[in-house]
C-alpha cells in the first residue's frame, strides 16, 4: 500500500485553487522549459547519489573533518561532473546556477575557486598557447587552481599589492617574491591545503620599472606529493606571466590596463545570480514556515492564526519575495551585457568596458547587500526556530554577507560606480547603460503614481543625485580643495547616487521584462503585482532621495503607502504558490522549516535528536565539572 504523503493542512489549503501556472514561472526563472528539464535531471543525477549525503550533520564535525568530508564530496562531485550525461560544461554551469553545490557541500566547496576564478582567468587572460597548455589540464582536473590576489595588507587597493614579479631578461624568467609579511597572499580559497597551482596577481617589474599588477601562473605544490615546492613560503620561482606582455624582453602595454581585472568582473556578474539563488532559498523557507506556524491571537477568541496573516509578517516577507524576481531579471540583463562586451573585447572593441565595469560593480553591491538584509529579515521572521543552525539561515546568511566583501568590498565598488556616473554625466558621452545621464530629462516634473510614473521618479532620483554629487565636488573645487580631497568629502553623496543608479537598473529590468515577456495573463498579473509592490517598497524606504529630486508630495507618499498595503493583501494568498514556483527541492533548501510538506515540528525534533549531546542522558562532562561544582558549596 503506498505510504500516504503527509502535507501540512495549512500548506495544502494554501496550494488549492492557484490562479496561475506555477510551471510557467519555473520555466521563466530557469530560462525556458528545456532548461527546467535539464536542471531537474541534474538535480536527480546529483541528489540521488547516497555517497553525496552527510553521514552526520556537518556542524558536529571538527574543522579538519569538515574539510576532509567536503573534499571527499567535492571530488566525487567532479567525477559525476565529468560523467554527466549533459556534458561537463553545461552541468557545471547548471551546478553553479542552481545553487546545487551548496546542497551537497554545506560548508563550502574546496574546488569552487578552480571553476569560478582559476579557469575564467585562463580563459579571459591566457594567450592561445597558454590556454592550449593549461585549459585541458584544468578541465580534466589534472591540476587544481585558485586565484591568489588578496594579501594580508591589501585586498581592495590592487595598485598597492606588494607581491613582485621581476623579469630577468638573461634567464627570461620571472622571480616572484613576497617582500614583507603584509605581502603574504591571504584569503584565496583553496590556497591553504587544496590547490597545487594559482593565478597570482603581482606587480610586474621589468628593466627597473613597475608596469602594474599582472596575472602569473604559479605552481604551488608538487603534483605527486602535494608538498609545497621549495621556497614557496616567501619566494616563488618559475612563474609564467599569463597573457604575456613581455615580447623579446620588452614590455608591451595592453590596450587597457584594466583588462587584467577581467576575472573579477566575471565573478561580480556570477555573484548577482548566486546571492539571488540564496535569497530564493531564504524566502521559500520563511514563507512556508510562516504558513505552518500559528501563533498568538488576531481575532479575540479565534484559533491562533497563521503568522503570515499578520500584515507585519507580509511586510517582512513579500518585498524579499518580489526582490528574487527583480534581481533574477537584472542578473539576466547583466549576464547578456557581459557576453556582448566580452565578445566585443575579444575583437578589440573596448567601448562597453566602462559600462560593464560600472554595472557589474553596481549590481554586485546592490544584490549582495539587499540579499543580506532580506535574508536576515527572513531569519527573524521565523522566531527562535529561525536561529537554529538546522534552519539553514545561518549558513545562507554567511554566504550572502561574504559576497558583500569579496570580489570588491561594496563601498569601494559603489565609489567605482560613482566615478563612472560623474564622468558620463560631465562628459555627456559613452554610458550606454546610463543613457538617462546624457542630455536633460525631458517632460513635466509632475508626479503620477502609475508604474510608468514611478519609474520616471526613479530616473529623476538617479540623475538628480548624480547632479547633487557633482555640485558638491564643484563646491569643494571652488573652495580650492584638491580633486582627491573633494572626492573624499563628497563620498556620501557619491554613494547615494551610485545606489540610486543601481536601483533604477533593477526597476527598469523588472518593468521591461514584464512588457517584453510572453506571459499568460494570470502570471503577468501576479508578477505585475510583485513588481509594483517592490518598486513602491524601495521608494518608500528611500523617500528622501525622491523628495530631493522630484516634485513628490506628502499626498503622493500617503497614496503610495495605501497602494503598498493593498498589494500586500493582494499577494498574500499566492505567497506559497509563488515560492513553490521556485521548484527548490528539500535537499537544496536543507531546512526543516522550509520543507515542501510542512512537517516542521517532527523534522525539527528529528534534527535535534542527531546532536551528539542527545545520544546520552548525562554527558560525561557532568562528572568532570558540574558535579564537583555542585558539591563544592561555594
Ligand atoms: C562545481 C563548483 C561550482 C561552484 C559554484 C560556486 C558559485 C558561487 C558563486 C560565487 C563564488 C565567488 C567566490 C569568490 C571568492 C572571492 C574572490 C575574491 O575576492 S578575488 C579578489 C577580489 N578583489 C577585488 O575585487 C579588489 C577590488 N579592487 C579593485 O577592483 C580595484 O582596486 C579598484 C577599486 C577598481 C581600483 O582600481 P585602480 O585603483 O587600479 O583604478 P582606479 O584608479 O580606481 O580607476 C582607474 C580607471 O580604471 C577603471 N576600472 C577600474 N577597474 C576596472 C575594471 N575591473 N574593469 C574596467 N575598468 C576598470 C575605472 O573605472 C577608471 O576608469 P576612468 O574613470 O579613468 O575612465
Ligand atoms: C569569504 C571570502 C572569500 C575570499 N576569497 C578570495 C579569493 O579567493 N581570492 C582573493 O584574492 N581574495 C579573496 N578574498 C579577499 C577579498 O577579495 C577582500 O577581502 C576584499 O577585496 C576586501 O578587501 P580588504 O579585505 O582589503 O578590505 P579593505 O579594503 O581593507 O576594507 C576595510 C574598510 O576600508 C574601506 N575602504 C577601502 N578602500 C576604500 C576607499 N578607496 N574608499 C572608501 N573606503 C575604503 C572599505 O570600504 C572597508 O570599510 C575573500 C574574502 C572573503 C571574505
GROMACS .gro file of C-alpha atoms in nm, residues 117-506:
model
  390
  117UNK     CA    1   3.813   3.209  -1.091
  118UNK     CA    2   4.112   2.996  -1.194
  119UNK     CA    3   3.966   2.865  -1.521
  120UNK     CA    4   3.796   3.200  -1.606
  121UNK     CA    5   4.133   3.374  -1.555
  122UNK     CA    6   4.298   3.136  -1.802
  123UNK     CA    7   4.013   3.178  -2.049
  124UNK     CA    8   3.999   3.556  -2.015
  125UNK     CA    9   4.365   3.640  -1.992
  126UNK     CA   10   4.572   3.350  -2.120
  127UNK     CA   11   4.729   3.352  -2.465
  128UNK     CA   12   4.618   3.086  -2.711
  129UNK     CA   13   4.931   2.883  -2.639
  130UNK     CA   14   4.881   2.912  -2.262
  131UNK     CA   15   4.520   2.807  -2.293
  132UNK     CA   16   4.627   2.510  -2.508
  133UNK     CA   17   4.873   2.411  -2.237
  134UNK     CA   18   4.663   2.460  -1.926
  135UNK     CA   19   4.290   2.465  -2.003
  136UNK     CA   20   4.256   2.097  -2.085
  137UNK     CA   21   4.466   2.007  -1.780
  138UNK     CA   22   4.241   2.231  -1.567
  139UNK     CA   23   3.915   2.092  -1.711
  140UNK     CA   24   4.044   1.738  -1.664
  141UNK     CA   25   4.128   1.824  -1.303
  142UNK     CA   26   4.491   1.723  -1.358
  143UNK     CA   27   4.565   2.047  -1.175
  144UNK     CA   28   4.367   2.236  -0.908
  145UNK     CA   29   4.398   2.612  -0.919
  146UNK     CA   30   4.296   2.917  -0.723
  147UNK     CA   31   4.309   3.294  -0.771
  148UNK     CA   32   4.563   3.450  -0.535
  149UNK     CA   33   4.532   3.827  -0.537
  150UNK     CA   34   4.449   3.950  -0.187
  151UNK     CA   35   4.737   3.989   0.056
  152UNK     CA   36   4.748   4.027   0.434
  153UNK     CA   37   4.795   4.401   0.386
  154UNK     CA   38   4.590   4.466   0.071
  155UNK     CA   39   4.265   4.337  -0.074
  156UNK     CA   40   4.096   4.644  -0.213
  157UNK     CA   41   4.380   4.858  -0.342
  158UNK     CA   42   4.524   4.649  -0.622
  159UNK     CA   43   4.781   4.910  -0.718
  160UNK     CA   44   4.914   4.865  -0.364
  161UNK     CA   45   4.975   4.490  -0.388
  162UNK     CA   46   5.327   4.411  -0.270
  163UNK     CA   47   5.397   4.072  -0.435
  164UNK     CA   48   5.660   4.141  -0.700
  165UNK     CA   49   5.733   3.961  -1.028
  166UNK     CA   50   6.070   4.075  -1.159
  167UNK     CA   51   6.157   3.980  -1.516
  168UNK     CA   52   6.511   3.856  -1.566
  169UNK     CA   53   6.600   3.908  -1.937
  170UNK     CA   54   6.902   3.683  -1.902
  171UNK     CA   55   6.709   3.375  -1.798
  172UNK     CA   56   6.379   3.506  -1.946
  173UNK     CA   57   6.220   3.412  -1.616
  174UNK     CA   58   6.008   3.598  -1.358
  175UNK     CA   59   6.114   3.593  -0.995
  176UNK     CA   60   5.811   3.622  -0.770
  177UNK     CA   61   5.861   3.729  -0.415
  178UNK     CA   62   5.665   3.836  -0.109
  179UNK     CA   63   5.890   4.116   0.022
  180UNK     CA   64   5.710   4.151   0.356
  181UNK     CA   65   5.467   3.985   0.593
  182UNK     CA   66   5.187   4.205   0.460
  183UNK     CA   67   5.265   4.075   0.110
  184UNK     CA   68   5.167   3.719   0.201
  185UNK     CA   69   4.873   3.603  -0.010
  186UNK     CA   70   4.578   3.578   0.233
  187UNK     CA   71   4.213   3.475   0.178
  188UNK     CA   72   4.236   3.299  -0.160
  189UNK     CA   73   4.003   3.000  -0.141
  190UNK     CA   74   4.173   2.658  -0.164
  191UNK     CA   75   4.519   2.812  -0.125
  192UNK     CA   76   4.584   2.660   0.216
  193UNK     CA   77   4.551   2.289   0.151
  194UNK     CA   78   4.383   2.211  -0.178
  195UNK     CA   79   4.525   2.394  -0.482
  196UNK     CA   80   4.856   2.299  -0.640
  197UNK     CA   81   4.853   2.591  -0.884
  198UNK     CA   82   4.746   2.953  -0.858
  199UNK     CA   83   4.692   3.255  -1.076
  200UNK     CA   84   4.890   3.504  -0.871
  201UNK     CA   85   4.837   3.877  -0.915
  202UNK     CA   86   5.172   4.056  -0.874
  203UNK     CA   87   5.335   4.387  -0.962
  204UNK     CA   88   5.535   4.329  -1.279
  205UNK     CA   89   5.885   4.484  -1.274
  206UNK     CA   90   6.096   4.489  -1.587
  207UNK     CA   91   6.408   4.698  -1.658
  208UNK     CA   92   6.361   4.852  -1.313
  209UNK     CA   93   6.013   4.985  -1.395
  210UNK     CA   94   5.683   4.876  -1.236
  211UNK     CA   95   5.424   4.802  -1.501
  212UNK     CA   96   5.138   4.739  -1.256
  213UNK     CA   97   4.954   4.424  -1.147
  214UNK     CA   98   4.953   4.128  -1.383
  215UNK     CA   99   4.844   3.765  -1.353
  216UNK     CA  100   5.106   3.490  -1.323
  217UNK     CA  101   5.063   3.114  -1.332
  218UNK     CA  102   5.249   2.965  -1.036
  219UNK     CA  103   5.284   2.602  -0.934
  220UNK     CA  104   5.243   2.583  -0.557
  221UNK     CA  105   5.277   2.214  -0.476
  222UNK     CA  106   5.437   1.900  -0.616
  223UNK     CA  107   5.179   1.722  -0.834
  224UNK     CA  108   5.264   1.384  -0.681
  225UNK     CA  109   5.338   1.453  -0.314
  226UNK     CA  110   5.131   1.775  -0.282
  227UNK     CA  111   5.422   1.909  -0.076
  228UNK     CA  112   5.473   2.286  -0.118
  229UNK     CA  113   5.750   2.350  -0.370
  230UNK     CA  114   6.083   2.472  -0.227
  231UNK     CA  115   6.077   2.837  -0.122
  232UNK     CA  116   5.703   2.857  -0.170
  233UNK     CA  117   5.653   3.034   0.162
  234UNK     CA  118   5.819   3.363   0.070
  235UNK     CA  119   5.993   3.310  -0.260
  236UNK     CA  120   5.837   3.165  -0.571
  237UNK     CA  121   6.032   3.068  -0.877
  238UNK     CA  122   5.942   2.987  -1.235
  239UNK     CA  123   5.604   3.154  -1.261
  240UNK     CA  124   5.472   3.233  -1.604
  241UNK     CA  125   5.310   3.565  -1.688
  242UNK     CA  126   4.961   3.492  -1.816
  243UNK     CA  127   4.874   3.685  -2.138
  244UNK     CA  128   5.245   3.770  -2.151
  245UNK     CA  129   5.318   4.128  -2.236
  246UNK     CA  130   5.689   4.060  -2.249
  247UNK     CA  131   5.791   4.030  -2.612
  248UNK     CA  132   6.163   3.953  -2.661
  249UNK     CA  133   6.247   4.124  -2.334
  250UNK     CA  134   6.037   4.433  -2.398
  251UNK     CA  135   5.715   4.513  -2.214
  252UNK     CA  136   5.424   4.585  -2.449
  253UNK     CA  137   5.140   4.774  -2.278
  254UNK     CA  138   4.794   4.611  -2.303
  255UNK     CA  139   4.524   4.810  -2.484
  256UNK     CA  140   4.365   4.875  -2.144
  257UNK     CA  141   4.548   4.828  -1.814
  258UNK     CA  142   4.223   4.713  -1.653
  259UNK     CA  143   4.189   4.407  -1.871
  260UNK     CA  144   4.393   4.228  -1.605
  261UNK     CA  145   4.095   4.292  -1.375
  262UNK     CA  146   3.863   4.098  -1.608
  263UNK     CA  147   3.831   3.789  -1.388
  264UNK     CA  148   3.685   3.997  -1.108
  265UNK     CA  149   3.427   4.143  -1.344
  266UNK     CA  150   3.318   3.791  -1.441
  267UNK     CA  151   3.278   3.685  -1.079
  268UNK     CA  152   3.086   4.001  -0.989
  269UNK     CA  153   2.838   3.905  -1.260
  270UNK     CA  154   2.818   3.546  -1.124
  271UNK     CA  155   2.773   3.671  -0.767
  272UNK     CA  156   2.450   3.853  -0.862
  273UNK     CA  157   2.296   3.520  -0.962
  274UNK     CA  158   2.441   3.338  -0.664
  275UNK     CA  159   2.304   3.575  -0.399
  276UNK     CA  160   1.966   3.568  -0.576
  277UNK     CA  161   1.961   3.189  -0.556
  278UNK     CA  162   2.041   3.212  -0.185
  279UNK     CA  163   1.769   3.472  -0.132
  280UNK     CA  164   1.517   3.244  -0.304
  281UNK     CA  165   1.604   2.969  -0.056
  282UNK     CA  166   1.561   3.201   0.243
  283UNK     CA  167   1.228   3.336   0.118
  284UNK     CA  168   1.096   2.985   0.050
  285UNK     CA  169   1.191   2.863   0.398
  286UNK     CA  170   1.040   3.167   0.572
  287UNK     CA  171   0.722   3.174   0.363
  288UNK     CA  172   0.633   2.807   0.405
  289UNK     CA  173   0.715   2.821   0.776
  290UNK     CA  174   0.504   3.136   0.817
  291UNK     CA  175   0.204   2.948   0.677
  292UNK     CA  176   0.262   2.648   0.900
  293UNK     CA  177   0.335   2.846   1.218
  294UNK     CA  178   0.024   2.951   1.413
  295UNK     CA  179   0.085   3.198   1.694
  296UNK     CA  180  -0.095   3.447   1.919
  297UNK     CA  181  -0.441   3.587   1.865
  298UNK     CA  182  -0.555   3.805   1.577
  299UNK     CA  183  -0.929   3.799   1.639
  300UNK     CA  184  -1.013   3.761   2.011
  301UNK     CA  185  -1.139   3.410   2.080
  302UNK     CA  186  -1.041   3.277   1.739
  303UNK     CA  187  -0.790   2.998   1.672
  304UNK     CA  188  -0.428   3.116   1.662
  305UNK     CA  189  -0.374   3.250   1.309
  306UNK     CA  190  -0.103   3.161   1.059
  307UNK     CA  191   0.165   3.420   1.124
  308UNK     CA  192   0.157   3.500   0.751
  309UNK     CA  193  -0.182   3.661   0.812
  310UNK     CA  194  -0.023   3.940   1.014
  311UNK     CA  195   0.038   4.241   0.788
  312UNK     CA  196   0.367   4.287   0.972
  313UNK     CA  197   0.478   3.940   0.853
  314UNK     CA  198   0.368   4.014   0.497
  315UNK     CA  199   0.569   4.337   0.515
  316UNK     CA  200   0.873   4.128   0.612
  317UNK     CA  201   0.843   3.856   0.351
  318UNK     CA  202   0.669   3.986   0.039
  319UNK     CA  203   0.932   4.251  -0.055
  320UNK     CA  204   1.213   3.990  -0.048
  321UNK     CA  205   0.985   3.755  -0.244
  322UNK     CA  206   0.945   4.027  -0.506
  323UNK     CA  207   1.319   4.101  -0.491
  324UNK     CA  208   1.404   3.747  -0.602
  325UNK     CA  209   1.229   3.815  -0.933
  326UNK     CA  210   1.373   4.166  -0.964
  327UNK     CA  211   1.731   4.051  -0.902
  328UNK     CA  212   1.699   3.747  -1.129
  329UNK     CA  213   1.582   3.960  -1.421
  330UNK     CA  214   1.851   4.221  -1.358
  331UNK     CA  215   2.119   3.950  -1.330
  332UNK     CA  216   1.999   3.808  -1.662
  333UNK     CA  217   2.034   4.153  -1.824
  334UNK     CA  218   2.383   4.192  -1.677
  335UNK     CA  219   2.485   3.845  -1.796
  336UNK     CA  220   2.378   3.938  -2.150
  337UNK     CA  221   2.576   4.266  -2.132
  338UNK     CA  222   2.877   4.069  -2.006
  339UNK     CA  223   2.868   3.835  -2.305
  340UNK     CA  224   2.823   4.118  -2.554
  341UNK     CA  225   3.102   4.324  -2.400
  342UNK     CA  226   3.333   4.023  -2.377
  343UNK     CA  227   3.278   3.924  -2.739
  344UNK     CA  228   3.349   4.285  -2.842
  345UNK     CA  229   3.663   4.298  -2.625
  346UNK     CA  230   3.791   3.982  -2.790
  347UNK     CA  231   3.760   4.170  -3.121
  348UNK     CA  232   3.948   4.466  -2.971
  349UNK     CA  233   3.636   4.682  -2.923
  350UNK     CA  234   3.650   4.812  -2.563
  351UNK     CA  235   3.360   5.058  -2.588
  352UNK     CA  236   3.136   4.865  -2.349
  353UNK     CA  237   3.410   4.802  -2.089
  354UNK     CA  238   3.324   5.107  -1.872
  355UNK     CA  239   2.952   5.019  -1.883
  356UNK     CA  240   3.028   4.660  -1.788
  357UNK     CA  241   3.253   4.768  -1.504
  358UNK     CA  242   3.003   5.026  -1.381
  359UNK     CA  243   2.705   4.795  -1.398
  360UNK     CA  244   2.876   4.485  -1.259
  361UNK     CA  245   3.001   4.685  -0.960
  362UNK     CA  246   2.657   4.839  -0.911
  363UNK     CA  247   2.459   4.516  -0.927
  364UNK     CA  248   2.706   4.310  -0.725
  365UNK     CA  249   2.699   4.570  -0.448
  366UNK     CA  250   2.322   4.615  -0.462
  367UNK     CA  251   2.216   4.249  -0.489
  368UNK     CA  252   2.459   4.128  -0.221
  369UNK     CA  253   2.371   4.400   0.031
  370UNK     CA  254   1.996   4.380  -0.028
  371UNK     CA  255   2.003   3.999  -0.021
  372UNK     CA  256   2.197   4.002   0.306
  373UNK     CA  257   1.944   4.237   0.465
  374UNK     CA  258   1.649   4.037   0.333
  375UNK     CA  259   1.794   3.701   0.445
  376UNK     CA  260   1.831   3.838   0.797
  377UNK     CA  261   1.467   3.958   0.787
  378UNK     CA  262   1.361   3.610   0.672
  379UNK     CA  263   1.552   3.455   0.961
  380UNK     CA  264   1.397   3.690   1.215
  381UNK     CA  265   1.051   3.623   1.073
  382UNK     CA  266   1.086   3.260   1.188
  383UNK     CA  267   1.139   3.344   1.553
  384UNK     CA  268   1.352   3.109   1.764
  385UNK     CA  269   1.349   2.824   1.513
  386UNK     CA  270   1.499   3.062   1.257
  387UNK     CA  271   1.802   3.093   1.482
  388UNK     CA  272   1.879   2.722   1.478
  389UNK     CA  273   2.171   2.603   1.270
  390UNK     CA  274   1.948   2.339   1.109
  391UNK     CA  275   1.715   2.615   0.980
  392UNK     CA  276   1.992   2.683   0.726
  393UNK     CA  277   1.953   3.060   0.775
  394UNK     CA  278   2.295   3.099   0.945
  395UNK     CA  279   2.468   2.929   0.650
  396UNK     CA  280   2.271   3.119   0.386
  397UNK     CA  281   2.337   3.446   0.569
  398UNK     CA  282   2.709   3.365   0.591
  399UNK     CA  283   2.719   3.307   0.216
  400UNK     CA  284   2.541   3.629   0.117
  401UNK     CA  285   2.724   3.855   0.362
  402UNK     CA  286   3.057   3.720   0.235
  403UNK     CA  287   2.952   3.846  -0.108
  404UNK     CA  288   2.928   4.199   0.035
  405UNK     CA  289   3.303   4.185   0.092
  406UNK     CA  290   3.466   3.953  -0.158
  407UNK     CA  291   3.508   4.037  -0.523
  408UNK     CA  292   3.532   4.402  -0.431
  409UNK     CA  293   3.418   4.542  -0.097
  410UNK     CA  294   3.079   4.702  -0.163
  411UNK     CA  295   3.165   5.059  -0.058
  412UNK     CA  296   3.465   5.057  -0.287
  413UNK     CA  297   3.252   4.930  -0.572
  414UNK     CA  298   2.987   5.198  -0.510
  415UNK     CA  299   3.260   5.460  -0.546
  416UNK     CA  300   3.369   5.298  -0.871
  417UNK     CA  301   3.011   5.329  -0.996
  418UNK     CA  302   3.002   5.693  -0.888
  419UNK     CA  303   3.325   5.765  -1.076
  420UNK     CA  304   3.168   5.621  -1.392
  421UNK     CA  305   2.841   5.815  -1.343
  422UNK     CA  306   3.011   6.150  -1.277
  423UNK     CA  307   3.233   6.104  -1.581
  424UNK     CA  308   2.938   6.008  -1.802
  425UNK     CA  309   2.723   6.299  -1.678
  426UNK     CA  310   3.002   6.556  -1.707
  427UNK     CA  311   3.131   6.440  -2.044
  428UNK     CA  312   2.780   6.367  -2.177
  429UNK     CA  313   2.928   6.074  -2.368
  430UNK     CA  314   2.952   5.696  -2.355
  431UNK     CA  315   2.744   5.546  -2.079
  432UNK     CA  316   2.539   5.313  -2.299
  433UNK     CA  317   2.369   5.171  -1.991
  434UNK     CA  318   2.309   5.513  -1.835
  435UNK     CA  319   2.151   5.691  -2.132
  436UNK     CA  320   1.938   5.900  -1.896
  437UNK     CA  321   2.256   6.080  -1.785
  438UNK     CA  322   2.316   6.210  -2.135
  439UNK     CA  323   2.101   6.513  -2.217
  440UNK     CA  324   1.838   6.668  -1.999
  441UNK     CA  325   1.540   6.479  -1.854
  442UNK     CA  326   1.252   6.596  -2.071
  443UNK     CA  327   0.886   6.629  -1.977
  444UNK     CA  328   0.690   6.782  -1.687
  445UNK     CA  329   0.805   6.725  -1.332
  446UNK     CA  330   0.455   6.633  -1.223
  447UNK     CA  331   0.424   6.301  -1.045
  448UNK     CA  332   0.188   6.024  -1.136
  449UNK     CA  333   0.186   5.706  -0.930
  450UNK     CA  334   0.132   5.466  -1.218
  451UNK     CA  335   0.405   5.208  -1.281
  452UNK     CA  336   0.547   5.426  -1.560
  453UNK     CA  337   0.519   5.732  -1.338
  454UNK     CA  338   0.711   5.561  -1.059
  455UNK     CA  339   0.986   5.451  -1.300
  456UNK     CA  340   1.019   5.816  -1.409
  457UNK     CA  341   1.062   5.908  -1.041
  458UNK     CA  342   1.346   5.655  -1.012
  459UNK     CA  343   1.511   5.812  -1.316
  460UNK     CA  344   1.474   6.160  -1.171
  461UNK     CA  345   1.633   6.040  -0.847
  462UNK     CA  346   1.918   5.866  -1.032
  463UNK     CA  347   2.010   6.169  -1.244
  464UNK     CA  348   1.928   6.417  -0.967
  465UNK     CA  349   2.158   6.252  -0.714
  466UNK     CA  350   2.447   6.248  -0.963
  467UNK     CA  351   2.391   6.623  -1.008
  468UNK     CA  352   2.384   6.675  -0.630
  469UNK     CA  353   2.715   6.488  -0.601
  470UNK     CA  354   2.869   6.687  -0.886
  471UNK     CA  355   2.753   7.011  -0.722
  472UNK     CA  356   2.932   6.902  -0.403
  473UNK     CA  357   3.250   6.823  -0.597
  474UNK     CA  358   3.234   7.161  -0.775
  475UNK     CA  359   3.168   7.344  -0.446
  476UNK     CA  360   3.478   7.183  -0.294
  477UNK     CA  361   3.673   7.266  -0.606
  478UNK     CA  362   3.573   7.631  -0.581
  479UNK     CA  363   3.698   7.630  -0.222
  480UNK     CA  364   4.036   7.526  -0.361
  481UNK     CA  365   4.022   7.163  -0.247
  482UNK     CA  366   4.235   6.918  -0.443
  483UNK     CA  367   4.027   6.672  -0.654
  484UNK     CA  368   4.110   6.374  -0.430
  485UNK     CA  369   4.000   6.567  -0.119
  486UNK     CA  370   3.685   6.690  -0.292
  487UNK     CA  371   3.611   6.331  -0.394
  488UNK     CA  372   3.656   6.203  -0.040
  489UNK     CA  373   3.440   6.482   0.107
  490UNK     CA  374   3.158   6.403  -0.136
  491UNK     CA  375   3.163   6.026  -0.070
  492UNK     CA  376   2.822   6.013   0.099
  493UNK     CA  377   2.656   6.188  -0.197
  494UNK     CA  378   2.851   5.980  -0.448
  495UNK     CA  379   2.744   5.652  -0.289
  496UNK     CA  380   2.377   5.760  -0.278
  497UNK     CA  381   2.396   5.847  -0.648
  498UNK     CA  382   2.552   5.509  -0.728
  499UNK     CA  383   2.287   5.322  -0.530
  500UNK     CA  384   2.004   5.515  -0.697
  501UNK     CA  385   2.153   5.423  -1.036
  502UNK     CA  386   2.167   5.055  -0.941
  503UNK     CA  387   1.808   5.056  -0.819
  504UNK     CA  388   1.691   5.225  -1.140
  505UNK     CA  389   1.857   4.949  -1.343
  506UNK     CA  390   1.682   4.678  -1.137
   0.00000   0.00000   0.00000
